[in-house]
């Protein structure tokens, strides 16, 4: 099994290229996205859920995250619902992992509010906040 690190993920698919939409319409295409999805296929579920989000594969990420009965699983689940524009459901999942959110120092609820208001315009500042959040959560998953 290949060891997955944040650096190895970013070497395959650069952060400034991934998750370019707040609410993606379909999974990312291309060799890099496919390579990350291949990593997800053999990764532990808490890592796979995040890798699938990274490639905008919301349906597959949902299948994985809904089977994780941990705060990390709830956080990935909430992020997935935000990215599919199910903003109120995202909030439900974020309430299930308040301790982890506080420990990580992120505010997915604020990001959800911003995404709900601005997802049609896709402002780069909010997209970057999404990428930064993903990086923090994935670093936690990789511990």
PDB file of C-alpha atoms in Angstrom:
ATOM      1  CA  UNK A   1       0.000   0.000   0.000  1.00  0.00           C
ATOM      2  CA  UNK A   2       1.270   3.455  -0.906  1.00  0.00           C
ATOM      3  CA  UNK A   3       1.736   5.903   1.943  1.00  0.00           C
ATOM      4  CA  UNK A   4      -0.467   8.929   1.369  1.00  0.00           C
ATOM      5  CA  UNK A   5       0.774  12.297   2.562  1.00  0.00           C
ATOM      6  CA  UNK A   6      -0.525  15.798   2.027  1.00  0.00           C
ATOM      7  CA  UNK A   7       2.556  16.553  -0.074  1.00  0.00           C
ATOM      8  CA  UNK A   8       1.981  13.471  -2.246  1.00  0.00           C
ATOM      9  CA  UNK A   9      -1.634  14.487  -2.894  1.00  0.00           C
ATOM     10  CA  UNK A  10      -0.636  18.048  -3.762  1.00  0.00           C
ATOM     11  CA  UNK A  11       2.146  16.775  -6.039  1.00  0.00           C
ATOM     12  CA  UNK A  12      -0.439  14.834  -8.046  1.00  0.00           C
ATOM     13  CA  UNK A  13      -3.168  17.482  -8.141  1.00  0.00           C
ATOM     14  CA  UNK A  14      -2.183  20.994  -7.095  1.00  0.00           C
ATOM     15  CA  UNK A  15      -4.375  22.682  -4.509  1.00  0.00           C
ATOM     16  CA  UNK A  16      -4.817  25.771  -6.679  1.00  0.00           C
ATOM     17  CA  UNK A  17      -6.315  23.566  -9.412  1.00  0.00           C
ATOM     18  CA  UNK A  18      -8.599  21.408  -7.267  1.00  0.00           C
ATOM     19  CA  UNK A  19     -12.072  22.270  -5.991  1.00  0.00           C
ATOM     20  CA  UNK A  20     -12.400  25.301  -8.258  1.00  0.00           C
ATOM     21  CA  UNK A  21     -16.154  25.566  -7.684  1.00  0.00           C
ATOM     22  CA  UNK A  22     -17.984  25.937  -4.398  1.00  0.00           C
ATOM     23  CA  UNK A  23     -20.787  23.764  -5.759  1.00  0.00           C
ATOM     24  CA  UNK A  24     -19.393  21.535  -8.513  1.00  0.00           C
ATOM     25  CA  UNK A  25     -21.712  20.181 -11.179  1.00  0.00           C
ATOM     26  CA  UNK A  26     -19.707  17.010 -11.826  1.00  0.00           C
ATOM     27  CA  UNK A  27     -16.522  15.259 -10.713  1.00  0.00           C
ATOM     28  CA  UNK A  28     -13.247  16.702 -11.959  1.00  0.00           C
ATOM     29  CA  UNK A  29     -11.808  15.109 -15.070  1.00  0.00           C
ATOM     30  CA  UNK A  30      -8.269  14.525 -16.202  1.00  0.00           C
ATOM     31  CA  UNK A  31      -5.353  12.340 -15.290  1.00  0.00           C
ATOM     32  CA  UNK A  32      -4.545  14.078 -11.994  1.00  0.00           C
ATOM     33  CA  UNK A  33      -8.098  13.805 -10.658  1.00  0.00           C
ATOM     34  CA  UNK A  34      -8.242  10.162 -11.719  1.00  0.00           C
ATOM     35  CA  UNK A  35      -4.955   9.446  -9.970  1.00  0.00           C
ATOM     36  CA  UNK A  36      -6.289  10.960  -6.726  1.00  0.00           C
ATOM     37  CA  UNK A  37      -9.493   8.902  -7.046  1.00  0.00           C
ATOM     38  CA  UNK A  38      -7.316   5.799  -7.487  1.00  0.00           C
ATOM     39  CA  UNK A  39      -5.562   6.673  -4.210  1.00  0.00           C
ATOM     40  CA  UNK A  40      -8.986   6.931  -2.576  1.00  0.00           C
ATOM     41  CA  UNK A  41      -9.890   3.415  -3.687  1.00  0.00           C
ATOM     42  CA  UNK A  42      -7.259   1.890  -1.396  1.00  0.00           C
ATOM     43  CA  UNK A  43      -7.197   4.531   1.351  1.00  0.00           C
ATOM     44  CA  UNK A  44      -8.798   4.272   4.789  1.00  0.00           C
ATOM     45  CA  UNK A  45     -12.341   5.706   4.706  1.00  0.00           C
ATOM     46  CA  UNK A  46     -11.532   8.954   6.582  1.00  0.00           C
ATOM     47  CA  UNK A  47      -8.890   9.740   3.962  1.00  0.00           C
ATOM     48  CA  UNK A  48     -10.896   8.443   0.992  1.00  0.00           C
ATOM     49  CA  UNK A  49     -13.842  10.742   1.829  1.00  0.00           C
ATOM     50  CA  UNK A  50     -11.560  13.768   1.647  1.00  0.00           C
ATOM     51  CA  UNK A  51      -9.761  12.625  -1.504  1.00  0.00           C
ATOM     52  CA  UNK A  52     -13.092  12.195  -3.252  1.00  0.00           C
ATOM     53  CA  UNK A  53     -14.159  15.689  -2.177  1.00  0.00           C
ATOM     54  CA  UNK A  54     -10.855  17.004  -3.535  1.00  0.00           C
ATOM     55  CA  UNK A  55     -11.805  15.682  -6.970  1.00  0.00           C
ATOM     56  CA  UNK A  56     -15.406  16.943  -6.696  1.00  0.00           C
ATOM     57  CA  UNK A  57     -16.734  13.366  -6.597  1.00  0.00           C
ATOM     58  CA  UNK A  58     -19.511  14.210  -4.166  1.00  0.00           C
ATOM     59  CA  UNK A  59     -21.595  11.068  -4.628  1.00  0.00           C
ATOM     60  CA  UNK A  60     -18.712   8.729  -3.847  1.00  0.00           C
ATOM     61  CA  UNK A  61     -17.518  10.920  -0.973  1.00  0.00           C
ATOM     62  CA  UNK A  62     -21.028  10.785   0.461  1.00  0.00           C
ATOM     63  CA  UNK A  63     -21.090   6.991   0.334  1.00  0.00           C
ATOM     64  CA  UNK A  64     -17.853   6.870   2.309  1.00  0.00           C
ATOM     65  CA  UNK A  65     -18.497   9.650   4.819  1.00  0.00           C
ATOM     66  CA  UNK A  66     -21.975   8.492   5.790  1.00  0.00           C
ATOM     67  CA  UNK A  67     -20.443   5.207   6.974  1.00  0.00           C
ATOM     68  CA  UNK A  68     -17.946   6.953   9.285  1.00  0.00           C
ATOM     69  CA  UNK A  69     -19.308   7.267  12.812  1.00  0.00           C
ATOM     70  CA  UNK A  70     -16.625   9.699  13.961  1.00  0.00           C
ATOM     71  CA  UNK A  71     -16.375  13.468  14.249  1.00  0.00           C
ATOM     72  CA  UNK A  72     -14.075  13.428  11.224  1.00  0.00           C
ATOM     73  CA  UNK A  73     -16.692  11.508   9.257  1.00  0.00           C
ATOM     74  CA  UNK A  74     -19.345  14.039  10.303  1.00  0.00           C
ATOM     75  CA  UNK A  75     -17.089  16.896   9.212  1.00  0.00           C
ATOM     76  CA  UNK A  76     -16.428  15.378   5.772  1.00  0.00           C
ATOM     77  CA  UNK A  77     -20.154  14.626   5.505  1.00  0.00           C
ATOM     78  CA  UNK A  78     -21.039  18.247   6.273  1.00  0.00           C
ATOM     79  CA  UNK A  79     -18.497  19.604   3.803  1.00  0.00           C
ATOM     80  CA  UNK A  80     -19.872  17.265   1.136  1.00  0.00           C
ATOM     81  CA  UNK A  81     -23.442  18.526   1.734  1.00  0.00           C
ATOM     82  CA  UNK A  82     -22.261  22.138   1.566  1.00  0.00           C
ATOM     83  CA  UNK A  83     -20.561  21.402  -1.758  1.00  0.00           C
ATOM     84  CA  UNK A  84     -23.773  19.914  -3.158  1.00  0.00           C
ATOM     85  CA  UNK A  85     -25.664  23.070  -2.058  1.00  0.00           C
ATOM     86  CA  UNK A  86     -27.593  21.273   0.709  1.00  0.00           C
ATOM     87  CA  UNK A  87     -26.625  24.015   3.138  1.00  0.00           C
ATOM     88  CA  UNK A  88     -29.037  23.241   5.987  1.00  0.00           C
ATOM     89  CA  UNK A  89     -28.033  19.566   6.008  1.00  0.00           C
ATOM     90  CA  UNK A  90     -24.372  20.636   6.138  1.00  0.00           C
ATOM     91  CA  UNK A  91     -25.150  22.552   9.322  1.00  0.00           C
ATOM     92  CA  UNK A  92     -26.654  19.439  10.906  1.00  0.00           C
ATOM     93  CA  UNK A  93     -23.423  17.508  10.339  1.00  0.00           C
ATOM     94  CA  UNK A  94     -21.248  20.347  11.610  1.00  0.00           C
ATOM     95  CA  UNK A  95     -23.197  20.317  14.877  1.00  0.00           C
ATOM     96  CA  UNK A  96     -22.171  16.652  15.271  1.00  0.00           C
ATOM     97  CA  UNK A  97     -18.469  17.508  15.342  1.00  0.00           C
ATOM     98  CA  UNK A  98     -18.160  20.769  17.277  1.00  0.00           C
ATOM     99  CA  UNK A  99     -15.244  19.479  19.359  1.00  0.00           C
ATOM    100  CA  UNK A 100     -13.176  18.602  16.295  1.00  0.00           C
ATOM    101  CA  UNK A 101     -14.041  21.907  14.601  1.00  0.00           C
ATOM    102  CA  UNK A 102     -12.893  23.837  17.679  1.00  0.00           C
ATOM    103  CA  UNK A 103      -9.692  21.804  17.932  1.00  0.00           C
ATOM    104  CA  UNK A 104      -8.867  22.350  14.252  1.00  0.00           C
ATOM    105  CA  UNK A 105      -9.614  26.072  14.480  1.00  0.00           C
ATOM    106  CA  UNK A 106     -11.875  26.162  11.442  1.00  0.00           C
ATOM    107  CA  UNK A 107     -15.372  27.547  10.958  1.00  0.00           C
ATOM    108  CA  UNK A 108     -17.253  25.445   8.394  1.00  0.00           C
ATOM    109  CA  UNK A 109     -20.529  27.117   9.415  1.00  0.00           C
ATOM    110  CA  UNK A 110     -19.247  30.554   8.387  1.00  0.00           C
ATOM    111  CA  UNK A 111     -17.912  29.098   5.142  1.00  0.00           C
ATOM    112  CA  UNK A 112     -21.292  27.459   4.533  1.00  0.00           C
ATOM    113  CA  UNK A 113     -23.061  30.796   5.013  1.00  0.00           C
ATOM    114  CA  UNK A 114     -20.681  32.436   2.544  1.00  0.00           C
ATOM    115  CA  UNK A 115     -21.036  29.590   0.042  1.00  0.00           C
ATOM    116  CA  UNK A 116     -24.819  29.720   0.271  1.00  0.00           C
ATOM    117  CA  UNK A 117     -24.818  33.442  -0.533  1.00  0.00           C
ATOM    118  CA  UNK A 118     -22.095  33.420  -3.175  1.00  0.00           C
ATOM    119  CA  UNK A 119     -21.831  29.973  -4.786  1.00  0.00           C
ATOM    120  CA  UNK A 120     -23.318  31.151  -8.074  1.00  0.00           C
ATOM    121  CA  UNK A 121     -20.545  33.734  -8.438  1.00  0.00           C
ATOM    122  CA  UNK A 122     -17.760  31.432  -7.190  1.00  0.00           C
ATOM    123  CA  UNK A 123     -15.560  34.217  -5.784  1.00  0.00           C
ATOM    124  CA  UNK A 124     -11.941  33.125  -5.672  1.00  0.00           C
ATOM    125  CA  UNK A 125     -11.562  34.255  -2.033  1.00  0.00           C
ATOM    126  CA  UNK A 126     -14.299  31.836  -0.936  1.00  0.00           C
ATOM    127  CA  UNK A 127     -12.958  29.063  -3.171  1.00  0.00           C
ATOM    128  CA  UNK A 128      -9.577  29.585  -1.492  1.00  0.00           C
ATOM    129  CA  UNK A 129     -11.189  29.378   1.953  1.00  0.00           C
ATOM    130  CA  UNK A 130     -12.673  26.040   0.878  1.00  0.00           C
ATOM    131  CA  UNK A 131      -9.264  24.806  -0.231  1.00  0.00           C
ATOM    132  CA  UNK A 132      -7.644  25.956   3.013  1.00  0.00           C
ATOM    133  CA  UNK A 133     -10.334  24.188   5.048  1.00  0.00           C
ATOM    134  CA  UNK A 134      -9.837  20.979   3.046  1.00  0.00           C
ATOM    135  CA  UNK A 135      -6.095  21.107   3.679  1.00  0.00           C
ATOM    136  CA  UNK A 136      -6.605  21.401   7.464  1.00  0.00           C
ATOM    137  CA  UNK A 137      -9.159  18.579   7.571  1.00  0.00           C
ATOM    138  CA  UNK A 138      -7.089  16.305   5.327  1.00  0.00           C
ATOM    139  CA  UNK A 139      -4.016  16.889   7.511  1.00  0.00           C
ATOM    140  CA  UNK A 140      -6.135  15.693  10.443  1.00  0.00           C
ATOM    141  CA  UNK A 141      -7.310  12.634   8.508  1.00  0.00           C
ATOM    142  CA  UNK A 142      -3.725  11.720   7.631  1.00  0.00           C
ATOM    143  CA  UNK A 143      -2.546  11.688  11.279  1.00  0.00           C
TER     144      UNK A 143
END
